[in-house]
Structures are given as C-alpha cells and as structure tokens.
Coordinates of C-alpha atoms and ligand atoms in Angstrom, one line a residue:
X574 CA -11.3 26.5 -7.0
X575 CA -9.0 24.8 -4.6
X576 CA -7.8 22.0 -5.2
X577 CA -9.5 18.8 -3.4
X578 CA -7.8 15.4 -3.0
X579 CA -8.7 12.0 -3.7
X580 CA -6.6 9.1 -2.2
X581 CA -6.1 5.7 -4.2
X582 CA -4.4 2.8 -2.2
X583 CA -2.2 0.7 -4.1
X584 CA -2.7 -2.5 -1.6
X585 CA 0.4 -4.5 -1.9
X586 CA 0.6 -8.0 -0.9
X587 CA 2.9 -11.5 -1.2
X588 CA 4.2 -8.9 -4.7
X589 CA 0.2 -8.5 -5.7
X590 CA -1.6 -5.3 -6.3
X591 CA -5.5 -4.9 -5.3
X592 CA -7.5 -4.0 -8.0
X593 CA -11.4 -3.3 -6.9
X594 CA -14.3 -3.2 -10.1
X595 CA -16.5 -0.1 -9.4
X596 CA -20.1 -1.3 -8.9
X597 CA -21.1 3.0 -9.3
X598 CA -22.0 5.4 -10.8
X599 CA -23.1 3.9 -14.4
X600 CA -20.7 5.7 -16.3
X601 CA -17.7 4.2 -14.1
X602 CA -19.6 1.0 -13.8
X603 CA -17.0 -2.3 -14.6
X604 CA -14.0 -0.1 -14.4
X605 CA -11.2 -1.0 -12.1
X606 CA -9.2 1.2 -9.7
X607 CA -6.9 1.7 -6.9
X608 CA -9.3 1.5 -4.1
X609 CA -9.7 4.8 -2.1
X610 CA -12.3 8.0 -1.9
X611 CA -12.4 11.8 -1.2
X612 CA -10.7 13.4 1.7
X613 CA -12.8 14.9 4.0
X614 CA -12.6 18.6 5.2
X615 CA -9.4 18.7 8.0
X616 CA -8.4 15.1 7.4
X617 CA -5.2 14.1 6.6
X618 CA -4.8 12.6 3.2
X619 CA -3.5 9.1 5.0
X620 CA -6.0 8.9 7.6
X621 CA -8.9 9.3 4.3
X622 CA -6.4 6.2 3.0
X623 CA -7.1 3.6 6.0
X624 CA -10.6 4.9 6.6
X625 CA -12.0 4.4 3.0
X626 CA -10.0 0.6 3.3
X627 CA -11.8 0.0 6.0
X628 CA -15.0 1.1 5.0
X629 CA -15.1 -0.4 1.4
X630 CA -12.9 -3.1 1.8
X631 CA -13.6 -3.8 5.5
X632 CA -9.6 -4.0 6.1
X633 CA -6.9 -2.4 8.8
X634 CA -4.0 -1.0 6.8
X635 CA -1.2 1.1 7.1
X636 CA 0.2 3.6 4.8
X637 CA 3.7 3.2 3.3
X638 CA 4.7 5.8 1.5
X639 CA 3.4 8.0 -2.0
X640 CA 3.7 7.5 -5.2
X641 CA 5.5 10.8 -6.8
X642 CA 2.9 12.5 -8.8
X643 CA -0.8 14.2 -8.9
X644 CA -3.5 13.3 -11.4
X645 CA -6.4 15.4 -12.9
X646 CA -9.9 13.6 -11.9
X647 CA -13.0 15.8 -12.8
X648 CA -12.3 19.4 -11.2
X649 CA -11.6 20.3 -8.6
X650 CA -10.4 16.4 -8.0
X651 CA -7.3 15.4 -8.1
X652 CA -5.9 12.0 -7.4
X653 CA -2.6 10.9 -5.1
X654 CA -2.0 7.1 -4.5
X655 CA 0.3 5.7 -1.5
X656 CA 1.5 2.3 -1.2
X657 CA -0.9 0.3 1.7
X658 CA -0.3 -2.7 3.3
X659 CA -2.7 -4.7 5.3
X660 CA -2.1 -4.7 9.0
X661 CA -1.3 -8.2 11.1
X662 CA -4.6 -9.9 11.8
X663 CA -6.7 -7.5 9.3
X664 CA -9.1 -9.4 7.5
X665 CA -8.7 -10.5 3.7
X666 CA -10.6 -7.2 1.8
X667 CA -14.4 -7.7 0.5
X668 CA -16.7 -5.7 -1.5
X669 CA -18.4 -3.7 0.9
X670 CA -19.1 -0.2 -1.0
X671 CA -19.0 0.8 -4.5
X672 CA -16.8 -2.1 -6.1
X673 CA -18.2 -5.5 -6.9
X674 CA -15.2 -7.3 -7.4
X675 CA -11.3 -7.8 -6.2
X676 CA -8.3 -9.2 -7.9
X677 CA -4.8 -9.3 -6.6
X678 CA -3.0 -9.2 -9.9
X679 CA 0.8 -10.0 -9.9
X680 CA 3.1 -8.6 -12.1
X681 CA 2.3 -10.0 -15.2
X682 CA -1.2 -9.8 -14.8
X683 CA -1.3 -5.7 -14.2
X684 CA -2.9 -5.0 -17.3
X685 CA -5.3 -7.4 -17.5
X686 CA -8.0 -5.6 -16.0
X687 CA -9.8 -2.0 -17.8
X688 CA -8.1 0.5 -15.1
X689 CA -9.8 4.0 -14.7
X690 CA -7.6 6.4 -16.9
X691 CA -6.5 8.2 -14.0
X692 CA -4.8 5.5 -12.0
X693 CA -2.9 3.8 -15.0
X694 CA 0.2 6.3 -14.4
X695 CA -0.2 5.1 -10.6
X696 CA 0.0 1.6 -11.8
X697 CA 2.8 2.5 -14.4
X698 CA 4.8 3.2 -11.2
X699 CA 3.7 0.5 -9.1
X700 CA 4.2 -1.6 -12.2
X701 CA 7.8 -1.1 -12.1
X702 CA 8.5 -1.3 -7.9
X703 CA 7.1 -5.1 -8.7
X704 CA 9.3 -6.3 -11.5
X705 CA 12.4 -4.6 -9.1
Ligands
C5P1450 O1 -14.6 6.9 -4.8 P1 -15.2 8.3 -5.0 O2 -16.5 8.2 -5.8 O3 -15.2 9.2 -3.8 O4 -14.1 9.0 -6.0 C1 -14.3 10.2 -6.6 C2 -14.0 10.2 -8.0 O5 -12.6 10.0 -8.2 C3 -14.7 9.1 -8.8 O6 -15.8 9.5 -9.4 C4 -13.6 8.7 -9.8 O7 -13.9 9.3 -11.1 C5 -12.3 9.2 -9.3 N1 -11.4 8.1 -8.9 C6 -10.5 7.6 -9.8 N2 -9.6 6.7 -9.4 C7 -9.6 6.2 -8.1 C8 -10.5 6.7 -7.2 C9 -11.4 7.7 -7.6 O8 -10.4 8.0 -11.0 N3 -8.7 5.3 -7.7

C-alpha cells in the first residue's frame, strides 16, 4: 500500500512550541501532539499544513521548513512535521477540532506534557533548534 502522509506543525513562537491535547478518538483521548491531519488526495503536504491550522486551530500560518525524518503512524500513515509560524495579524490559535486544550511550552517545559509516541522524535529535534 502506498504510503499516505500526515503533516504535524511544530508552531513556533517568542521560542515556544504549540502543543494541542486530542479531545478524539478515545484511545488518543488526553494525548498531546503537533497539531496537523491527513493530506488529502493531490494536495501538497504544506498546503494540508496551513489548512488543518486553520481549521483546528482557526490560525493563518506559514510553513518554514521540515524537520529531517518520517515516522510510522498506523499503516499506511506516516508522519512528517515542518516548522510553522503564525502569520502577521493571525489570530492567537483555539480549540476548534479534535484537541481540547493548547500550551505553548518553552524549552524547559517540552516534556511536561504526555506527547503521542510518534511526534516525540519531532520534538527531540525541535527540542534541540530551541536550546540553540
Ligand atoms: O489528525 P488525524 O486524526 O487526521 O491524524 C491521523 C492519525 O495520525 C491520528 O489518528 C494519530 O494517530 C496520528 N497523528 C500523530 N501525531 C500527530 C498527528 C496525527 O500520531 N501529530
């Protein structure tokens, strides 16, 4: 089966990462993540980036650049994550869809939340870009 992507923003601001609690499914339910969702069928991997900020998150933001690596999700998923940053005059990002809570956590605070075991390596990396 081919391959099919899922994007994860790491939203960077003022040297804080976004970290959005996933309200759904059950079984990921109180989990954090790297907001982001499935690419659709003849989209580009960044325009599935700002569309799925806007739509959960209700934000305009622009894709920086990706993190090097791929990650194994449940087949045939696999996740790639690209540095984000809001857009001049976006709004501050809210729990529209499928996350009940936000934290901007700064450096020291990266690990305080329970991270989906696919992003931490994403984190890992964005971990280190902050303490630089
Ligand atoms: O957000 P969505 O439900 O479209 O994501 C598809 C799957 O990808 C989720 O069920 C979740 O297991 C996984 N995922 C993840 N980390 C992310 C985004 C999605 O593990 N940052």
């Amino acid at each position: 089966m081919t391959e099919q992507i899922v994007v994860g923003a790491a939203l960077l601001a003022g040297g804080r990462l976004l970290a959005a609690r996933r309200s759904a499914p059950e079984e990921l339910a109180g989990r954090w993540e790297l907001p982001g969702g499935k690419v659709e069928p003849g989209e580009a991997p960044e325009a599935a980036l700002v569309r799925e900020l806007r739509e959960e998150l209700g934000v305009d933001a622009e894709v920086i650049e990706r993190l090097p690596g791929t990650w194994p999700l449940k087949p045939p998923y696999v996740l790639q994550v690209w540095t984000t940053r809001l857009l001049p005059g976006s709004g501050a990002p809210e729990p529209l869809q499928d996350h009940d809570a936000l934290r901007w956590l700064g450096a020291g605070e990266l690990w305080d939340v329970d991270w989906l075991e696919p992003d931490v390596p994403a984190v890992q990396e964005v971990a280190g870009r902050l303490r630089s």
